[in-house]
CSV table of C-alpha atoms in Angstrom, one decimal:
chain,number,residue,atom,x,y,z
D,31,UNK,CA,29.2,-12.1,1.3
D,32,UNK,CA,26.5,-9.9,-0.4
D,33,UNK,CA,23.9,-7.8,1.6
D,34,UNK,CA,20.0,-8.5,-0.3
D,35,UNK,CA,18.8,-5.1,0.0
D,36,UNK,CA,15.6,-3.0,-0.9
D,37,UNK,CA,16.6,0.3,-0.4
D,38,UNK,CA,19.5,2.4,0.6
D,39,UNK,CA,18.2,2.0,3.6
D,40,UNK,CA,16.4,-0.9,4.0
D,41,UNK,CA,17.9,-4.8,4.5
D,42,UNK,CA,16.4,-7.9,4.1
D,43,UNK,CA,18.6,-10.6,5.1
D,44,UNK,CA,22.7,-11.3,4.2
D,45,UNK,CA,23.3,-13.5,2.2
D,46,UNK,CA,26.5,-15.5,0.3
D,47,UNK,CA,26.7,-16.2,-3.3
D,48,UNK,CA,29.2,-17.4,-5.7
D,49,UNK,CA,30.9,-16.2,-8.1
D,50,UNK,CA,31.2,-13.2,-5.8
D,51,UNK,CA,31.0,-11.3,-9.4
D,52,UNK,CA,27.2,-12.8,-10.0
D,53,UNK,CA,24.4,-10.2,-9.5
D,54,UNK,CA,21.1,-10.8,-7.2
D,55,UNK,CA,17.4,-10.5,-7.9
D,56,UNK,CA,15.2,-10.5,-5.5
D,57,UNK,CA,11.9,-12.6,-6.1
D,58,UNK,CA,9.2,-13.2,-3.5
D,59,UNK,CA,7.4,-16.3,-3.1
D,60,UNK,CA,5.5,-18.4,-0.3
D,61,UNK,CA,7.2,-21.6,1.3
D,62,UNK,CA,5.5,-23.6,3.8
D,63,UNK,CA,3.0,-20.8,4.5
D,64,UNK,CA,5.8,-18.4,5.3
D,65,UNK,CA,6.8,-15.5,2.8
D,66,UNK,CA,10.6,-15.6,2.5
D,67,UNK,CA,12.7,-13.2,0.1
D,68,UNK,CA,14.8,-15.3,-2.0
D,69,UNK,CA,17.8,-14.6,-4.5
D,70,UNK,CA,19.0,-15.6,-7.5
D,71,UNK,CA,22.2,-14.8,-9.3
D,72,UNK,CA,21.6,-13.6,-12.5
D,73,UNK,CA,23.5,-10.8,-14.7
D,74,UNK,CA,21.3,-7.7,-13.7
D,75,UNK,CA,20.9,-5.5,-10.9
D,76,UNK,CA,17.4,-3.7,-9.9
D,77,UNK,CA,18.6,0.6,-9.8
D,78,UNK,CA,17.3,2.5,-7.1
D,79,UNK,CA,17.0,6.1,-7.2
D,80,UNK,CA,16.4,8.4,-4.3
D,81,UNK,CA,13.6,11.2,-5.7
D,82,UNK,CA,10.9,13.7,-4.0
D,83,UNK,CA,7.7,11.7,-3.6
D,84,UNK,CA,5.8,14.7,-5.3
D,85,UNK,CA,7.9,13.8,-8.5
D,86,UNK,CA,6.8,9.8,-8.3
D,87,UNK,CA,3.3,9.7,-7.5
D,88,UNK,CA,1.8,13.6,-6.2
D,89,UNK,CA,-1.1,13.8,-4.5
D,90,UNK,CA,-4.2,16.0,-4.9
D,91,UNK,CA,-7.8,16.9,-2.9
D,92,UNK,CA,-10.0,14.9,-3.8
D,93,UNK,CA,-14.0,16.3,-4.9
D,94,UNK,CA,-16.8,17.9,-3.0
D,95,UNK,CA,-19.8,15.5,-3.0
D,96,UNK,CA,-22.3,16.2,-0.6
D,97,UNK,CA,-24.3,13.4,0.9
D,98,UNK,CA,-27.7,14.8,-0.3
D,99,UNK,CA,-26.4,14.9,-4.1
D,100,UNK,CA,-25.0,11.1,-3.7
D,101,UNK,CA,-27.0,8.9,-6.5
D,102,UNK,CA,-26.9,5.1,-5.8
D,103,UNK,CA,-24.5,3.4,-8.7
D,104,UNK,CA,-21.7,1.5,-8.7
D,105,UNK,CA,-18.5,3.5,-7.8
D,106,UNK,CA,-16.7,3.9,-4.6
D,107,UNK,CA,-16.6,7.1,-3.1
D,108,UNK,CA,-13.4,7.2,-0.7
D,109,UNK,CA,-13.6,9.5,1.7
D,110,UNK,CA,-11.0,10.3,4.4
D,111,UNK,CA,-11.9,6.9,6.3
D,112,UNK,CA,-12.6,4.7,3.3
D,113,UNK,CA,-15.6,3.8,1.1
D,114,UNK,CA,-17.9,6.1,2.5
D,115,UNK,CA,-20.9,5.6,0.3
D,116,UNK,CA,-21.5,4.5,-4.1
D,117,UNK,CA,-22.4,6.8,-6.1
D,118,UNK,CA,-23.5,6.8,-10.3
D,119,UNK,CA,-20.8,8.9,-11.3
D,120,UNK,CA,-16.9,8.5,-10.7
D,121,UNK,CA,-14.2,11.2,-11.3
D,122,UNK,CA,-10.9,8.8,-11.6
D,123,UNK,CA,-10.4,5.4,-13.1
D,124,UNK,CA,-8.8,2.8,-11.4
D,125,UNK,CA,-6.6,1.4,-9.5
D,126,UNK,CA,-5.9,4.3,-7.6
D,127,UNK,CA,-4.4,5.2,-4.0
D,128,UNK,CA,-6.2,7.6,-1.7
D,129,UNK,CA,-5.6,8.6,2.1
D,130,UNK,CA,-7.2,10.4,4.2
D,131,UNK,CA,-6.9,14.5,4.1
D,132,UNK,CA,-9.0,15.9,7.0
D,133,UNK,CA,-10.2,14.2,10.2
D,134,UNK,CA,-8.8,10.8,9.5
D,135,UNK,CA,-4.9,11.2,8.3
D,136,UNK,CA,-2.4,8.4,7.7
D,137,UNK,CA,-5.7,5.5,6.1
D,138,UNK,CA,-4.5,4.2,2.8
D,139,UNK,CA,-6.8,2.8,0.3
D,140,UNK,CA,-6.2,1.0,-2.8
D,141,UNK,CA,-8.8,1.0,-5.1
D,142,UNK,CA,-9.4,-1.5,-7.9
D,143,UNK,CA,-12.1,-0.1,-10.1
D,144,UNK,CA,-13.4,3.4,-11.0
D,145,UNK,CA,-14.0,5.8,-7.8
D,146,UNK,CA,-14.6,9.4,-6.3
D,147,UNK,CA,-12.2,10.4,-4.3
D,148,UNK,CA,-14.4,13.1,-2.0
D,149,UNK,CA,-13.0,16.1,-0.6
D,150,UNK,CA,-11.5,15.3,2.6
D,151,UNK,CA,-9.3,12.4,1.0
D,152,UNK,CA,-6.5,13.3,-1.5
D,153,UNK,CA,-5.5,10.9,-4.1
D,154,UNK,CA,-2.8,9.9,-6.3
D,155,UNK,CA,-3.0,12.0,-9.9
D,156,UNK,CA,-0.7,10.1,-11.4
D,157,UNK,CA,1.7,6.7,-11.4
D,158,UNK,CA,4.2,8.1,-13.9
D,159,UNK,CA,4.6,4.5,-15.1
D,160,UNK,CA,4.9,3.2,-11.8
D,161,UNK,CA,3.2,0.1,-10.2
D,162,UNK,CA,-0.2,1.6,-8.5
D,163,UNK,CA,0.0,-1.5,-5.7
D,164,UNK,CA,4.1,-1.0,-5.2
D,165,UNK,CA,3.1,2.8,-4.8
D,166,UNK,CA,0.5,2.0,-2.5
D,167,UNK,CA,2.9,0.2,-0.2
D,168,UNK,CA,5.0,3.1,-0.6
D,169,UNK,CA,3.0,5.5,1.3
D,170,UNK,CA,2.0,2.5,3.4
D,171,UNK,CA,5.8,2.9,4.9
D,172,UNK,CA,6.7,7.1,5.2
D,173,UNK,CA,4.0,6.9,8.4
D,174,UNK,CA,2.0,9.5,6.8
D,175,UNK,CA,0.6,10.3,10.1
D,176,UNK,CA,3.3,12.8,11.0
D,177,UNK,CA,2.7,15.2,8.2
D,178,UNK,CA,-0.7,16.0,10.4
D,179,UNK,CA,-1.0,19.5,11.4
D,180,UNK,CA,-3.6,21.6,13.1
D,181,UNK,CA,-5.0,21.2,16.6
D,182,UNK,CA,-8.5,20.9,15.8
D,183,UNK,CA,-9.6,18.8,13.0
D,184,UNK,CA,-6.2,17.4,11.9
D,185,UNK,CA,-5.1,17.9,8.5
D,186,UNK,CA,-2.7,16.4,5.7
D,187,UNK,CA,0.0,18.8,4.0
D,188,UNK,CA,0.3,17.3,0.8
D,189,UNK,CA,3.1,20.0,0.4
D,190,UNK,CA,5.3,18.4,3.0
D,191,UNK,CA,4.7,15.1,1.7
D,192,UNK,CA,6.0,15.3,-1.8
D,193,UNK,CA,8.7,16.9,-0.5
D,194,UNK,CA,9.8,13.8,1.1
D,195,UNK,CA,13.0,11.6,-0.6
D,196,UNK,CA,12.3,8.4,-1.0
D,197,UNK,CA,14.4,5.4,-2.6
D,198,UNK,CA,12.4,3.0,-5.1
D,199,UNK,CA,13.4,0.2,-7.6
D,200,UNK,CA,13.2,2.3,-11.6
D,201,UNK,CA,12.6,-1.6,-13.2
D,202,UNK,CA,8.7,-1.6,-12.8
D,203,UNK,CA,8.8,-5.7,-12.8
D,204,UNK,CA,10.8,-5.1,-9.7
D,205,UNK,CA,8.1,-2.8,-8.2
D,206,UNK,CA,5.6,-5.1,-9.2
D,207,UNK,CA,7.1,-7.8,-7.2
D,208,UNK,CA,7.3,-6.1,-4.0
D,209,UNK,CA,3.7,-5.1,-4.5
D,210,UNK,CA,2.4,-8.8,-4.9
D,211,UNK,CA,4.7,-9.6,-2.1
D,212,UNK,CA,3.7,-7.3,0.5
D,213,UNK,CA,0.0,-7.5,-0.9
D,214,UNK,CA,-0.4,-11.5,-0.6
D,215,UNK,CA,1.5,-11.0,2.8
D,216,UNK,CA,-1.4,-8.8,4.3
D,217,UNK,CA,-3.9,-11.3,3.3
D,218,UNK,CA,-2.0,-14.1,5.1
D,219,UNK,CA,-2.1,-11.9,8.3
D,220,UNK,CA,-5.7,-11.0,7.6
D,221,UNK,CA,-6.3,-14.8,7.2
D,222,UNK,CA,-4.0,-15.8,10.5
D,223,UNK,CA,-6.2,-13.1,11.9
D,224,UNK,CA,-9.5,-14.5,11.6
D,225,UNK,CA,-8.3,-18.4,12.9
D,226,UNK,CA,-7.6,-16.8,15.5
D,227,UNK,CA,-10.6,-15.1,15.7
D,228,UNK,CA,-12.5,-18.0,15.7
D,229,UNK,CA,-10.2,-20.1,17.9
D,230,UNK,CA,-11.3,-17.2,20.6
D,231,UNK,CA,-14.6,-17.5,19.8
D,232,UNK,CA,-14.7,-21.4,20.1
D,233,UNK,CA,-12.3,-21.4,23.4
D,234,UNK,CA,-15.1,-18.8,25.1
D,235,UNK,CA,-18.2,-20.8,23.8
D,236,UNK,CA,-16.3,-23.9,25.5
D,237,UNK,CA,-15.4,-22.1,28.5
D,238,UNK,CA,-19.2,-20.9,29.2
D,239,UNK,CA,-20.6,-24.0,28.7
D,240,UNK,CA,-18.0,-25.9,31.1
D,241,UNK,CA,-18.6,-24.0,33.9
D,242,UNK,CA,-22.3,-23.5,33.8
């Protein structure tokens, strides 16, 4: 019996192979609409290494744009809350991963193309070779919520963040992977999401007209 696992601590599903000697490998596919991990023996084993967030991917404020100095174009400015406006000018290339600094703390953002990450967002500076849509899901799990402080307007320590340990695969095909996966798993719940959606919408219009 081997335990599939993601992380230190982190488990899948258990799982028997044989030989007992034969490595896994986790790949990530969809089977009859459902994602399922599944495992393969194969002579390699993905290495995870516990390290301070700050050292993987740091964070840093993002850049004062105000409103009035905005110049219709074609790049994203992420603001605490998300695209908050476009502007003609961009200060990072993408993909990138912002959240939210001030007023809005624990939205994540990824970002395909070129963008401004304004002021009351911070953004990642750098991947470090990493995969940008595995380190988005990253920060998607710590619950960034609870590094908030101040009474008022609450407020993201970046400070506290990368001081965080986290546990992450070092083979960047392996990140990769888990990025698709968990990626092509939100849209299936965004898709689920708006059947639903409409089934509501089509069970009220039926409803109304029923009873009139």
């Amino acid at each position: 019996m081997v335990t599939g696992t993601t992380s230190p601590s982190t488990r899948y599903e258990r799982i028997s192979v044989s030989p007992a000697s034969c490595s896994i490998k986790s790949e990530y596919v969809i089977a009859s609409h459902a994602f399922k991990p599944q495992y393969k023996c194969i002579n390699y084993i993905p290495t995870w290494e516990q390290r301070k967030l700050g050292d993987v991917a740091p964070l840093q404020r993002g850049f004062d744009l105000p409103v009035n100095q905005m110049t219709p174009g074609p790049y994203p400015v992420v603001m605490s809350n998300g695209i908050g406006g476009w502007h003609s000018k961009y200060m990072v290339k993408g993909p990138g991963v912002v959240t939210g600094r001030s007023g809005t703390i624990g939205s994540l953002h990824y970002i395909e193309q070129n963008f401004w990450p304004h002021n009351t967002s911070l953004w990642v500076t750098s991947f470090n070779g990493n995969e940008p849509r595995f380190i988005y899901w990253l920060y998607a799990s710590i619950g960034l919520e609870r590094f908030g402080s101040g009474s008022g307007v609450p407020t993201l320590n970046r400070n506290d963040v990368h001081d965080l340990r986290v546990g992450f695969p070092c083979d960047v095909a392996e990140q990769r992977r888990i990025g698709t996966f968990f990626s092509r798993l939100d849209s299936l719940i965004t898709l689920h999401q708006r059947k639903l959606e409409l089934l509501q919408n089509i069970k009220k219009s039926l409803l109304d007209k029923m009873f009139v």
